[in-house]
Tab-separated table of C-alpha atoms in Angstrom:
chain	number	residue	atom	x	y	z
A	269	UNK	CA	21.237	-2.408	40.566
A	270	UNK	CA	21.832	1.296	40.750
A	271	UNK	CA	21.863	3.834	38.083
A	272	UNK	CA	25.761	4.158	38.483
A	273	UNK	CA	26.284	0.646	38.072
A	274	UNK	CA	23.682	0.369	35.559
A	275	UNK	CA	24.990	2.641	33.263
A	276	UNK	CA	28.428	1.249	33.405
A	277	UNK	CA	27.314	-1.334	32.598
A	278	UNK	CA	25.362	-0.900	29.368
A	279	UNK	CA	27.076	2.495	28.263
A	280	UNK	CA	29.832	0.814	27.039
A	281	UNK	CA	28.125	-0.674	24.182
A	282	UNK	CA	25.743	1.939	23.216
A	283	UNK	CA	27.263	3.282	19.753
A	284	UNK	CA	27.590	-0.768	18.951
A	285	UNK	CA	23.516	-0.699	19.218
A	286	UNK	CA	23.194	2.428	17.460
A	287	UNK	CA	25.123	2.041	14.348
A	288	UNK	CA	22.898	-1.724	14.433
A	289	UNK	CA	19.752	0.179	14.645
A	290	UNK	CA	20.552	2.604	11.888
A	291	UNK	CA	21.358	-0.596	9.962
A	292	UNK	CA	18.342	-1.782	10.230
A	293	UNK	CA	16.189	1.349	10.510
A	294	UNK	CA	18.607	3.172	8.012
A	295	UNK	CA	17.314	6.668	9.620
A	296	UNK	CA	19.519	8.230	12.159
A	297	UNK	CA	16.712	9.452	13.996
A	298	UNK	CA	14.879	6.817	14.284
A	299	UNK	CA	18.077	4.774	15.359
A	300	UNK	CA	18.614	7.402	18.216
A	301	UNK	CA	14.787	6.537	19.494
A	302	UNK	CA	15.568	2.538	19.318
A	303	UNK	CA	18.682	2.981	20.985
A	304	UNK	CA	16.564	5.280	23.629
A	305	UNK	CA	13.862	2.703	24.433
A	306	UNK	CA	15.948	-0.548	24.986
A	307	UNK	CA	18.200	1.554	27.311
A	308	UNK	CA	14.437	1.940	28.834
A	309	UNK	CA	13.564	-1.660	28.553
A	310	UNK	CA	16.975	-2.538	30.079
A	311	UNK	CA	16.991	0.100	32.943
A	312	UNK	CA	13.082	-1.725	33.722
A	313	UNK	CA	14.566	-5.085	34.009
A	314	UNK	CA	17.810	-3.676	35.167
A	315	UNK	CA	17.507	-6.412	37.994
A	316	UNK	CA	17.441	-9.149	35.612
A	317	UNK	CA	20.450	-8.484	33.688
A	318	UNK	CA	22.987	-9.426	36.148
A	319	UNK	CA	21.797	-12.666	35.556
A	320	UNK	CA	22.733	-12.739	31.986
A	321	UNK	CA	26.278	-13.609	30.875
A	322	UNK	CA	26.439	-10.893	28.413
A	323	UNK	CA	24.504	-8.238	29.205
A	324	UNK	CA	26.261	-6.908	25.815
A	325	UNK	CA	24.835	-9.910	23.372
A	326	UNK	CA	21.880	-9.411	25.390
A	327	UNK	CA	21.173	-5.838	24.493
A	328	UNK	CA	22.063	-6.620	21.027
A	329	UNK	CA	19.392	-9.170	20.532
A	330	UNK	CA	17.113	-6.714	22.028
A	331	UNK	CA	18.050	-4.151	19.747
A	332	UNK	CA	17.618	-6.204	16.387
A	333	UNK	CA	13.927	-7.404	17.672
A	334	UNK	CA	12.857	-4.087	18.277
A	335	UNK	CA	14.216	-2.565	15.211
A	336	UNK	CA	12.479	-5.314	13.169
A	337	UNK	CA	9.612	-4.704	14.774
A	338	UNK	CA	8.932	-1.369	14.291
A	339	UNK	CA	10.174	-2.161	10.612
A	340	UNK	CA	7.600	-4.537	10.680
A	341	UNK	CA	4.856	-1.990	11.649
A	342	UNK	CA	5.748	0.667	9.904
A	343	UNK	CA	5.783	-1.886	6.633
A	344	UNK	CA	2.462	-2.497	8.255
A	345	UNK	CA	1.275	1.112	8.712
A	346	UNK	CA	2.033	1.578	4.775
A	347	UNK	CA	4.836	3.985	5.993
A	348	UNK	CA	8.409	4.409	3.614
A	349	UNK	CA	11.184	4.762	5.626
A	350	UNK	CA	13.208	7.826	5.667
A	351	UNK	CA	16.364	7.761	3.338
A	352	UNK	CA	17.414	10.819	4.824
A	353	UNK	CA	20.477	9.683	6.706
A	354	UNK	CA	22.811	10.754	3.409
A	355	UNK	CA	22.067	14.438	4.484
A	356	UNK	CA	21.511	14.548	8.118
A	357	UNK	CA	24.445	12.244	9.612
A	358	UNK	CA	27.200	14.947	8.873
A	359	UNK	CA	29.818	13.557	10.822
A	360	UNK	CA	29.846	10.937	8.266
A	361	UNK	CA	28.944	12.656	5.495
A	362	UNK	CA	32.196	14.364	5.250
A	363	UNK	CA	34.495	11.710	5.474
A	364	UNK	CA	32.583	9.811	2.667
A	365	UNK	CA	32.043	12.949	0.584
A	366	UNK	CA	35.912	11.816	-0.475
A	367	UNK	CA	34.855	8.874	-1.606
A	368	UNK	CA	32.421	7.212	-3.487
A	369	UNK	CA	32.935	3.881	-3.101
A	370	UNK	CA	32.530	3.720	0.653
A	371	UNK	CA	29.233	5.936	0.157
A	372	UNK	CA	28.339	3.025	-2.660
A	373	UNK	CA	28.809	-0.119	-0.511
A	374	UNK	CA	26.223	1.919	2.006
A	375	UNK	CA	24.179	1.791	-0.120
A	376	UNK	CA	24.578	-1.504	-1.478
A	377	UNK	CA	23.695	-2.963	2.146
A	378	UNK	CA	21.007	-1.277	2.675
A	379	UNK	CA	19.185	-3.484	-0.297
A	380	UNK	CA	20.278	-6.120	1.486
A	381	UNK	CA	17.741	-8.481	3.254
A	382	UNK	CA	17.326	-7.984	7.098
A	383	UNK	CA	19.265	-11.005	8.396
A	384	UNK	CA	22.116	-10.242	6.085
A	385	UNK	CA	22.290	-6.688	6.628
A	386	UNK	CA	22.349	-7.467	10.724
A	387	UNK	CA	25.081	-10.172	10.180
A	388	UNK	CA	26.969	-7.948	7.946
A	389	UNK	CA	26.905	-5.361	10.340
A	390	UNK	CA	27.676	-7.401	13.764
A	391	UNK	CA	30.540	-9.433	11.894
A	392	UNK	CA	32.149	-6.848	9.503
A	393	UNK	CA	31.767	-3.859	11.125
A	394	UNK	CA	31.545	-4.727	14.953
A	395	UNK	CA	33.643	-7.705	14.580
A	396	UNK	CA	31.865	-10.505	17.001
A	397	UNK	CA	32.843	-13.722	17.092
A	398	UNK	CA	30.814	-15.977	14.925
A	399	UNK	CA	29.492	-17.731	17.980
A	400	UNK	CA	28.289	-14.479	19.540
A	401	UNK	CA	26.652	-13.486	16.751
A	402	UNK	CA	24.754	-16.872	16.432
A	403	UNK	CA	23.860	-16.262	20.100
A	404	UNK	CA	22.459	-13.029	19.701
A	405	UNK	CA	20.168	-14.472	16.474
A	406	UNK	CA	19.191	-17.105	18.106
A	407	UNK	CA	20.799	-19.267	14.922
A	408	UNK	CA	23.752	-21.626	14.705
A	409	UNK	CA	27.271	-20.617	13.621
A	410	UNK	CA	26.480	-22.147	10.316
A	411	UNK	CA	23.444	-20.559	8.913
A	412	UNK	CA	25.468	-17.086	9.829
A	413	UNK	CA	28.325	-18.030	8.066
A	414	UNK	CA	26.096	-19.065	4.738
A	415	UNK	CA	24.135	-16.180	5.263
A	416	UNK	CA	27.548	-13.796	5.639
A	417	UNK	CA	29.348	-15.261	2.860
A	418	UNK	CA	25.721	-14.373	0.818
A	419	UNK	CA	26.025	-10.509	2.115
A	420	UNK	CA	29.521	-10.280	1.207
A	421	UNK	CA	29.236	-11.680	-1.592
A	422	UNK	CA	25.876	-9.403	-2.659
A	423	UNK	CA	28.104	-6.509	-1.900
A	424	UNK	CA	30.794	-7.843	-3.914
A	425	UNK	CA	28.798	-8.320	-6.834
A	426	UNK	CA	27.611	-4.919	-6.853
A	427	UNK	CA	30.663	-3.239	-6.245
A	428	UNK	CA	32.392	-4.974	-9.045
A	429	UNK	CA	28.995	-4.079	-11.710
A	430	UNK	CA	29.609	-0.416	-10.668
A	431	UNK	CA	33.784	-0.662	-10.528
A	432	UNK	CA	33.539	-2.056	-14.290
A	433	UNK	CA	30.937	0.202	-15.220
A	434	UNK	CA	32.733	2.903	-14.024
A	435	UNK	CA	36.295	1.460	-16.137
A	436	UNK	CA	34.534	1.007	-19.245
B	37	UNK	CA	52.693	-8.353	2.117
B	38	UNK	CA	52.338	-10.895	-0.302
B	39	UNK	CA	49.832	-10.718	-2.663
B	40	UNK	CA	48.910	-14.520	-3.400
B	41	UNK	CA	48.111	-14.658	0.551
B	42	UNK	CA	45.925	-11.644	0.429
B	43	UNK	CA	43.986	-13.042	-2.551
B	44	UNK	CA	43.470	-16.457	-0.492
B	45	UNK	CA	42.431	-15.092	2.428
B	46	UNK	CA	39.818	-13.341	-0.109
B	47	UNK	CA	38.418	-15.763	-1.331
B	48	UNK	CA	37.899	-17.805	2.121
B	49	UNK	CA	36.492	-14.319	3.542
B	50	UNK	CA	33.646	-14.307	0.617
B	51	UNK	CA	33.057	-17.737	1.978
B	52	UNK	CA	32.658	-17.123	5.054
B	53	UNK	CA	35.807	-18.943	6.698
B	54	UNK	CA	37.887	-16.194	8.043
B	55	UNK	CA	38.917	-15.810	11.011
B	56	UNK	CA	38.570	-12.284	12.952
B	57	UNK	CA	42.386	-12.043	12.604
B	58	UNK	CA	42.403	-12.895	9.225
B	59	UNK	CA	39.664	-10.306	8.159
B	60	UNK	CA	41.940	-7.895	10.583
B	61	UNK	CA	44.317	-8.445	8.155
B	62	UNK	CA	42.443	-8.173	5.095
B	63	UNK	CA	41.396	-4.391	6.386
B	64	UNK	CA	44.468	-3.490	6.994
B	65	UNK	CA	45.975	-4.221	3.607
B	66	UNK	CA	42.942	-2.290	1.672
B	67	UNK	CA	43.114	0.238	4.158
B	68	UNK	CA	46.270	1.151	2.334
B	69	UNK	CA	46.677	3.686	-1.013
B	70	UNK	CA	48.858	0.889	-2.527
B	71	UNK	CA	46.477	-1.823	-3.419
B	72	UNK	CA	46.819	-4.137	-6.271
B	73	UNK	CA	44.667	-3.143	-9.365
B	74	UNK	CA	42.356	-6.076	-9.791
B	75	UNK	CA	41.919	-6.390	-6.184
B	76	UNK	CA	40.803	-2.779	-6.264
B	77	UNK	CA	37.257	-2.591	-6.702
B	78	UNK	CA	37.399	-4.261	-2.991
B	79	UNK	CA	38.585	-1.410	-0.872
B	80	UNK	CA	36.243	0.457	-0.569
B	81	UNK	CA	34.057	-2.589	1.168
B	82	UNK	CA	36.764	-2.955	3.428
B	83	UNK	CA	37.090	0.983	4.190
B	84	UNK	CA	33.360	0.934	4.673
B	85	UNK	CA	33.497	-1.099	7.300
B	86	UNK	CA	35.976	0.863	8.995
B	87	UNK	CA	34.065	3.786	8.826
B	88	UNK	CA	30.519	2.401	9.678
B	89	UNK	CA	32.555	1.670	12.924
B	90	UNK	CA	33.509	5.140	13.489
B	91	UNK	CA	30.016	6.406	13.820
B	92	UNK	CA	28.411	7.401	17.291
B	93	UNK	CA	25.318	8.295	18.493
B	94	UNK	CA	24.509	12.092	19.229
B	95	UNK	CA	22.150	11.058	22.072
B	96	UNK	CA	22.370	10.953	25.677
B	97	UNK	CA	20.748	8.020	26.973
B	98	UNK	CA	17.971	9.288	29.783
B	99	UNK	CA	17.554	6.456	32.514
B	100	UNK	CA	15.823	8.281	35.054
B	101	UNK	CA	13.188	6.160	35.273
B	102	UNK	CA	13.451	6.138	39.363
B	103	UNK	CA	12.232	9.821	39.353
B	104	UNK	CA	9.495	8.723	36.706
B	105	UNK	CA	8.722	5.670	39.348
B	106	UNK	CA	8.382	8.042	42.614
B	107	UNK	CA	6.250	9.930	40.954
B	108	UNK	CA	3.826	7.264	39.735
B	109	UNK	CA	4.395	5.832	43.495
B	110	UNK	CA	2.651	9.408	43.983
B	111	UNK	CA	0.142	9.128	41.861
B	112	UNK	CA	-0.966	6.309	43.586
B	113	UNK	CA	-1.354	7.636	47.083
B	114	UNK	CA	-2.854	11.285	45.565
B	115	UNK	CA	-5.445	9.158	43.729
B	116	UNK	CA	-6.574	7.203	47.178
B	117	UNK	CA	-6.229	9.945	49.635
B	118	UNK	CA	-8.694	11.682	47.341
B	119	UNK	CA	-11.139	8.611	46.934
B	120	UNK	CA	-11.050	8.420	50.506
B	121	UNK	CA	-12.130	11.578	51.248
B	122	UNK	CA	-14.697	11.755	48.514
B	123	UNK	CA	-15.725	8.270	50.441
B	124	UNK	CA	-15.810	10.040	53.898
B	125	UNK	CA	-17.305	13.060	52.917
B	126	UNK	CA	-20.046	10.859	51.168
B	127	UNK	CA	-20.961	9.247	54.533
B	128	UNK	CA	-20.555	12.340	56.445
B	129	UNK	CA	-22.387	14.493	54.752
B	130	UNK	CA	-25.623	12.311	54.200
B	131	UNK	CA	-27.279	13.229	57.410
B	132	UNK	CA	-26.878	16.972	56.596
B	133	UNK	CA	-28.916	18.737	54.300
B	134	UNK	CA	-28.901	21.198	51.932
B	135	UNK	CA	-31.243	24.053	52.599
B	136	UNK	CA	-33.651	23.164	49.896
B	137	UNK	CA	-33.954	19.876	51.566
B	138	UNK	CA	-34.562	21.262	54.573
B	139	UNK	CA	-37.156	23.764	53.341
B	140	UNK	CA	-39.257	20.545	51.702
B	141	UNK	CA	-38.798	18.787	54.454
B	142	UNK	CA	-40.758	21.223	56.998
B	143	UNK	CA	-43.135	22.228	54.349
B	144	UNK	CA	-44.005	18.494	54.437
B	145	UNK	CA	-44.363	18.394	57.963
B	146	UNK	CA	-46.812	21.437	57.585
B	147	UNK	CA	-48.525	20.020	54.919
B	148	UNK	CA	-49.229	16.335	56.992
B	149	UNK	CA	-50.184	18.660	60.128
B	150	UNK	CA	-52.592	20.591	58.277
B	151	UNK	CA	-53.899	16.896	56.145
B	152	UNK	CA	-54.068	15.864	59.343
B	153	UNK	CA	-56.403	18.892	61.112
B	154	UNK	CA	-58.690	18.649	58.051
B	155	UNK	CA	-59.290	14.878	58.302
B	156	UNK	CA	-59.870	15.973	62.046
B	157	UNK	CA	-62.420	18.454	61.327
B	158	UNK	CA	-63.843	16.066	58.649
B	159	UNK	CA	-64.384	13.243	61.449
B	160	UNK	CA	-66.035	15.370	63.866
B	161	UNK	CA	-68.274	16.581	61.048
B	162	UNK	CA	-68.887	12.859	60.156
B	163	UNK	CA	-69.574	12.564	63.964
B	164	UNK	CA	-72.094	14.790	63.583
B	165	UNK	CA	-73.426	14.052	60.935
B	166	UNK	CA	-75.144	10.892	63.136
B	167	UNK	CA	-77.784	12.909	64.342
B	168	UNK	CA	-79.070	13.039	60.876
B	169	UNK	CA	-79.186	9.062	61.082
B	170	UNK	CA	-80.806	9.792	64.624
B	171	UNK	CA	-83.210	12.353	62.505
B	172	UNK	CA	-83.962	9.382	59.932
B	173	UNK	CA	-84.745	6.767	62.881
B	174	UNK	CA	-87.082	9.025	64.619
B	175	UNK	CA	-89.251	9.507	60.654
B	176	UNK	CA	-89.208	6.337	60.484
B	177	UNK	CA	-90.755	5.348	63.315
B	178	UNK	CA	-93.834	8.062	62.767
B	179	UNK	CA	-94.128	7.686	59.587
B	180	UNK	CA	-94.233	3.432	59.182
C-alpha cells in the first residue's frame, strides 16, 4: 500500500478518532498524540489493513485500546489528567461560551465511566450503527444498548438536578 | 411537529431503542429555539452532541515512516561496513608492529645473543676448568 493510498484511506476518519480520544483522554493534547501514534501503528501494518472490512471500525477499536491504555498507565504512574481542554480548545470554547448547558453536559460525560463515555460518544455524537459499535468493542448489540441507555440516562439525570436547581 | 411523538421517541431514546433516524429526528427538533418547556432541560444534550461533532483536530498526521525506514535500512549497512573493517583491519594489522614492539623485540634478540655468548664463555671456562680435575688425579696418585 502506498502512502497516497494509505492516507486516503484512513484520513477520512481522522477527526472521528480524535474527538474519541479526547473523550477518553479529555486533554486535547494528549488526544492529538493518540491520534498521531495509531496513524503510526496503522501506516506499520498498512499491509494488513486491506484485509480488514472496515479499516474505519478498525482504527476505532485501535484508538479506544490505546487511549485506555495510556489512561491505564498514567492511573498507574499516579499521574491526574489534565482538565485543561476548557481553556485550550478555543475553537470550541467560543461556541459554548453562549451556552451553558452544552458546556454542562461536557462535563457531565466526562464523570462518566469509560465504556459509557466511548458508547456515548461513537453512538450520539458519531452516530454508528449499533452493530458497528458492538464490533468495534468487541461486545454484543445488547450490552451497548444497556450500557447507552445508562449514559443517557446519567446525563439526563444530571442535567435535570442542575435545570431545577437552576429554576428554583 | 407533534409533541406527543417527540416525547415517545424520548423516552425509547433513554432506553436505548432508537433508531439513527429517529435520534436524527430528536436533534433536529431540540436543535430548534422553540422547544417545549418541560422538554427543555434536554436541549442542550442534544446540542452537545452536535457540537462535540463539529470539533477537528489541529494536527497533521506525519506518515513518513518510509524515510524513517531507509534510514534505519542505513543504519544497518553503516553499522556492518564498519564492523567489517574494524574485523579486517584486526587481521591485517596483527603481523605489523608498533615501534615499541619492535624495539622489545630486537632488544630481546640482543639480550638471548648476549645470554647466549656468556653461557658460551661459561662452558669453555667449565672446559677448562678439567685440568683442575686432571690437577686433583695427578695429587692423588703421589700423595695415596
Amino acid at each position: 500500500m502506498k502512502q497516497k493510498e494509505f492516507i486516503a484511506t484512513v484520513l477520512p476518519f481522522k477527526d472521528k478518532l480524535y474527538r474519541l480520544a479526547k473523550r477518553i483522554l479529555v486533554s486535547g493534547d494528549e488526544a492529538e498524540d493518540a491520534v498521531q501514534e495509531v496513524y503510526l501503528k496503522l501506516w506499520k501494518g498498512r499491509n494488513k489493513i486491506s484485509n480488514y472490512k472496515n479499516p474505519e471500525a478498525f482504527a476505532v477499536t485501535m484508538t479506544k485500546n490505546y487511549c485506555l491504555d495510556r489512561l491505564k498507565s498514567k492511573q498507574a504512574s499516579n499521574l491526574k489528567i489534565v482538565h485543561s481542554n476548557y481553556k485550550t480548545s478555543e475553537n470550541i470554547e467560543k461556541k459554548i461560551e453562549a451556552n451553558d448547558g452544552v458546556q454542562l453536559v461536557f462535563r457531565i460525560m466526562e464523570t462518566l465511566p469509560e465504556q459509557q463515555r466511548i458508547i456515548l460518544q461513537l453512538r450520539d455524537v458519531e452516530q454508528f450503527e449499533f452493530s458497528e459499535i458492538a464490533k468495534m468493542l468487541d461486545s454484543t448489540e445488547t450490552a451497548v444498548r444497556v450500557n447507552l441507555s445508562r449514559a443517557r440516562k446519567a446525563v439526563r439525570e444530571e442535567l435535570i438536578k442542575k435545570h431545577n436547581y437552576g429554576i428554583s | 411537529m407533534e409533541l406527543a411523538r417527540i416525547e415517545k421517541l424520548l423516552d425509547a431514546y433513554f432506553e436505548g431503542n432508537t433508531s439513527l433516524a429517529e435520534e436524527a429526528i430528536l436533534r433536529n427538533y431540540f436543535a430548534q429555539n422553540e422547544v417545549a418547556p418541560h422538554l427543555a432541560a434536554y436541549k442542550p444534550m442534544f446540542d452537545g452532541f452536535t457540537l462535540a461533532k463539529k470539533e477537528v483536530s489541529k494536527q497533521d498526521v506525519q506518515v513518513t515512516e518510509k524515510q524513517f525506514t531507509v534510514r534505519r535500512w542505513w543504519y544497518g549497512v553503516a553499522a556492518s561496513v564498519v564492523l567489517a573493517i574494524g574485523v579486517a583491519g584486526f587481521m591485517f594489522s596483527e603481523p605489523k608492529l608498533t615501534q615499541e614492539e619492535q624495539e622489545a623485540l630486537v632488544a630481546f634478540e640482543k639480550t638471548r645473543e648476549a645470554m647466549q655468548m656468556m653461557s658460551q664463555n661459561f662452558n669453555e671456562g667449565a672446559e677448562e676448568l678439567s685440568y683442575i680435575s686432571t690437577f686433583t688425579k695427578t695429587k692423588n696418585k703421589i700423595l695415596k
